[in-house]
Short mmCIF file of C-alpha atoms and ligand atoms in Angstrom, two decimals:
data_model
loop_
_atom_site.label_atom_id
_atom_site.label_comp_id
_atom_site.label_asym_id
_atom_site.label_seq_id
_atom_site.Cartn_x
_atom_site.Cartn_y
_atom_site.Cartn_z
CA MET A 303 12.87 21.66 133.69
CA ALA A 304 12.36 24.65 136.10
CA VAL A 305 13.38 28.45 135.59
CA ARG A 306 15.59 29.50 138.72
CA PRO A 307 15.75 32.97 139.79
CA VAL A 308 19.10 34.92 138.63
CA ARG A 309 20.77 36.47 141.36
CA LEU A 310 21.78 39.96 141.06
CA TYR A 311 24.63 42.15 141.75
CA GLY A 312 25.06 42.48 145.86
CA ASP A 313 24.33 38.82 146.36
CA PRO A 314 27.80 37.10 147.54
CA VAL A 315 27.72 34.04 145.57
CA LEU A 316 28.41 36.14 142.64
CA ARG A 317 31.91 36.94 144.35
CA GLN A 318 32.53 33.43 145.13
CA LYS A 319 34.69 30.87 143.27
CA ALA A 320 32.67 28.08 141.84
CA ARG A 321 34.40 24.19 142.75
CA PRO A 322 34.94 21.69 140.20
CA VAL A 323 32.52 19.20 139.32
CA ASP A 324 33.41 15.56 139.93
CA ALA A 325 30.02 13.90 139.81
CA PHE A 326 28.34 13.42 136.26
CA ASP A 327 25.15 12.59 137.52
CA GLU A 328 21.33 13.31 137.21
CA THR A 329 21.60 16.50 139.50
CA LEU A 330 24.03 17.81 136.84
CA THR A 331 21.81 17.14 133.87
CA GLN A 332 19.07 18.79 135.96
CA LEU A 333 20.98 21.61 136.54
CA VAL A 334 22.16 22.20 133.09
CA GLU A 335 18.52 21.53 131.92
CA ASP A 336 17.42 24.32 134.42
CA MET A 337 20.00 26.55 133.46
CA ILE A 338 18.98 26.19 129.80
CA GLU A 339 15.46 27.27 130.43
CA THR A 340 16.56 30.10 132.66
CA MET A 341 18.71 31.65 130.31
CA HIS A 342 15.97 31.56 127.63
CA ALA A 343 13.74 33.17 129.79
CA TYR A 344 15.77 35.92 130.57
CA ARG A 345 16.58 36.32 127.29
CA GLY A 346 20.47 35.76 128.11
CA VAL A 347 23.21 34.22 125.73
CA GLY A 348 25.15 32.64 128.57
CA LEU A 349 24.44 31.47 132.22
CA ALA A 350 27.22 30.44 134.81
CA GLY A 351 26.48 28.45 137.96
CA ASN A 352 26.78 31.07 140.45
CA GLN A 353 24.20 33.04 138.83
CA VAL A 354 21.57 30.57 139.79
CA GLY A 355 23.16 30.25 143.21
CA VAL A 356 25.07 27.18 142.56
CA LEU A 357 28.92 26.95 143.21
CA GLN A 358 29.74 24.33 140.68
CA ARG A 359 32.10 25.14 137.54
CA VAL A 360 29.14 24.79 135.06
CA LEU A 361 28.12 27.01 132.19
CA VAL A 362 25.39 27.21 129.35
CA ILE A 363 26.02 29.34 126.47
CA GLU A 364 23.36 29.93 123.30
CA VAL A 365 24.61 32.30 120.54
CA PRO A 366 23.35 32.93 116.99
CA GLY A 367 25.07 30.40 114.62
CA GLU A 368 26.65 30.72 111.23
CA LYS A 369 23.11 30.70 109.55
CA GLU A 370 20.56 33.15 109.81
CA GLY A 371 18.14 31.48 112.48
CA GLU A 372 20.19 28.91 113.52
CA SER A 373 21.63 28.87 117.30
CA MET A 374 24.60 27.29 118.93
CA ARG A 375 24.29 25.97 122.12
CA LEU A 376 27.12 24.87 124.31
CA ALA A 377 26.77 23.22 128.02
CA LEU A 378 30.35 23.16 129.27
CA VAL A 379 31.58 21.46 132.71
CA ASN A 380 34.75 22.56 134.29
CA PRO A 381 35.99 24.67 131.45
CA LYS A 382 39.67 25.85 131.19
CA LEU A 383 40.28 28.77 128.72
CA SER A 384 44.14 28.91 127.45
CA GLU A 385 45.80 30.44 124.11
CA PRO A 386 44.02 33.60 124.12
CA SER A 387 45.24 35.91 121.38
CA GLY A 388 44.11 39.01 119.52
CA GLN A 389 41.93 41.82 121.34
CA GLN A 390 38.34 42.89 120.85
CA VAL A 391 36.15 45.70 122.40
CA GLU A 392 32.52 45.38 122.28
CA GLU A 393 29.43 46.38 124.66
CA GLU A 394 28.79 43.84 127.26
CA GLY A 395 25.84 43.25 129.78
CA CYS A 396 25.03 40.91 132.23
CA LEU A 397 21.96 39.07 133.64
CA SER A 398 22.88 39.58 137.11
CA ILE A 399 23.59 43.50 136.35
CA PRO A 400 20.47 44.79 134.83
CA GLY A 401 20.61 48.01 133.00
CA ILE A 402 24.21 48.33 132.78
CA TYR A 403 26.04 48.10 129.47
CA GLU A 404 29.83 49.09 129.26
CA ASP A 405 32.64 48.40 126.27
CA VAL A 406 34.84 45.58 127.75
CA LYS A 407 38.30 44.50 126.40
CA ARG A 408 38.58 40.65 125.83
CA ALA A 409 40.74 38.54 123.61
CA ARG A 410 39.65 37.73 120.15
CA GLU A 411 40.07 34.53 120.10
CA ILE A 412 40.50 31.69 122.95
CA ARG A 413 40.77 27.75 123.23
CA VAL A 414 38.27 26.15 125.58
CA ARG A 415 38.50 22.74 127.15
CA ALA A 416 35.89 21.46 129.10
CA GLN A 417 33.65 17.93 129.90
CA ASP A 418 30.45 17.40 128.60
CA LEU A 419 27.39 16.18 130.59
CA GLN A 420 28.82 12.61 130.50
CA GLY A 421 32.33 13.61 131.62
CA ARG A 422 33.77 13.45 128.10
CA PRO A 423 36.32 15.81 126.98
CA ILE A 424 35.62 18.76 125.32
CA ASP A 425 37.99 20.70 123.26
CA LEU A 426 37.58 23.80 120.56
CA SER A 427 38.70 27.32 119.55
CA ALA A 428 36.44 29.99 119.46
CA ASP A 429 36.61 33.60 118.12
CA GLY A 430 34.62 36.67 118.08
CA TYR A 431 31.07 36.92 119.71
CA LEU A 432 31.33 33.37 121.08
CA ALA A 433 34.89 33.82 122.55
CA ARG A 434 33.50 36.93 124.21
CA VAL A 435 30.58 35.11 125.78
CA LEU A 436 33.00 32.19 127.03
CA GLN A 437 35.46 34.91 128.53
CA HIS A 438 32.47 36.57 130.47
CA GLU A 439 30.88 33.15 131.72
CA VAL A 440 34.14 31.58 132.95
CA ASP A 441 35.01 34.94 134.80
CA HIS A 442 31.59 34.36 136.65
CA LEU A 443 32.90 30.76 137.80
CA ASP A 444 35.64 32.38 139.43
CA GLY A 445 33.78 35.39 141.13
CA VAL A 446 34.61 38.01 138.59
CA LEU A 447 32.19 40.25 137.00
CA PHE A 448 32.50 42.59 133.78
CA LEU A 449 32.58 45.75 135.86
CA ASP A 450 36.01 44.67 137.10
CA ARG A 451 37.59 44.84 133.77
CA LEU A 452 36.34 48.25 133.37
CA SER A 453 38.82 51.47 134.01
CA PRO A 454 38.68 53.04 137.44
CA LEU A 455 36.82 55.92 135.92
CA ARG A 456 34.19 54.02 134.29
CA ARG A 457 33.63 52.15 137.48
CA GLN A 458 33.54 55.64 139.50
CA PHE A 459 30.89 56.77 137.33
CA LEU A 460 28.58 53.62 137.52
CA ARG A 461 29.09 53.90 141.47
CA ARG A 462 25.61 55.11 142.24
CA SER A 463 23.94 52.64 139.83
CA LEU A 464 25.70 49.75 141.41
CA GLU A 465 24.87 50.80 144.70
CA ALA A 466 21.25 51.07 144.09
CA LEU A 467 21.52 47.65 142.59
CA ALA A 468 23.01 46.29 145.51
CA ARG A 469 20.15 47.78 147.57
CA GLY A 470 17.54 46.07 145.39
CA GLU A 471 16.49 48.74 143.50
CA MET A 472 16.03 47.58 140.04
CA PRO A 473 16.27 49.74 137.00
CA GLU A 474 12.94 51.14 135.66
CA GLY A 475 11.30 48.63 133.50
CA TYR A 476 12.95 45.59 134.68
CA GLN A 477 10.60 42.64 135.11
CA PRO A 478 12.47 39.02 135.83
CA PRO A 479 10.24 36.22 134.25
CA ALA A 480 8.37 34.23 136.82
CA ALA A 481 10.87 31.59 138.50
CA GLU A 482 9.02 28.48 140.02
CA PRO A 483 10.41 27.95 143.53
CA ARG A 484 12.09 24.60 143.83
ZN1 LIG B 1910 27.21 37.84 133.44
#
């Protein structure tokens, strides 16, 4: 397992559409293991393939579970969202856009159909925080960032900070974990 560097705002890979996975092999397993380790190292709750520079439809999520101290971890391959319902507005951030947090409107409930690492079907319904993280991560696989879901006014307000990020100027105090080169 290895921590891979998380791609940051301005990297074109974040704007590309990831391709469906058709090989459920050792390379996929390795990718998912690395993504989980990377998510932990960066203290994120989700990570999509694009964010480690891999244009494959793979995402990992780890959110607090129902009981204190428990967590729920998902690794989804070729996820497809359907049946959105309700609405929630909460603050979101993104490992690829350090230092920026904004309220984003999402569906409250969503159904996800995907495959596991062996290609077996997964079908689950999510609500609340898990539903929010799922929508954020599936957006990544389509080259969409949470910034795209803000009002033009909010985007305008963030313009200078985003331009600075795209130039490689990180917010004060930003320190990515050491990534091992592969
Ligand atoms: Zn993100």
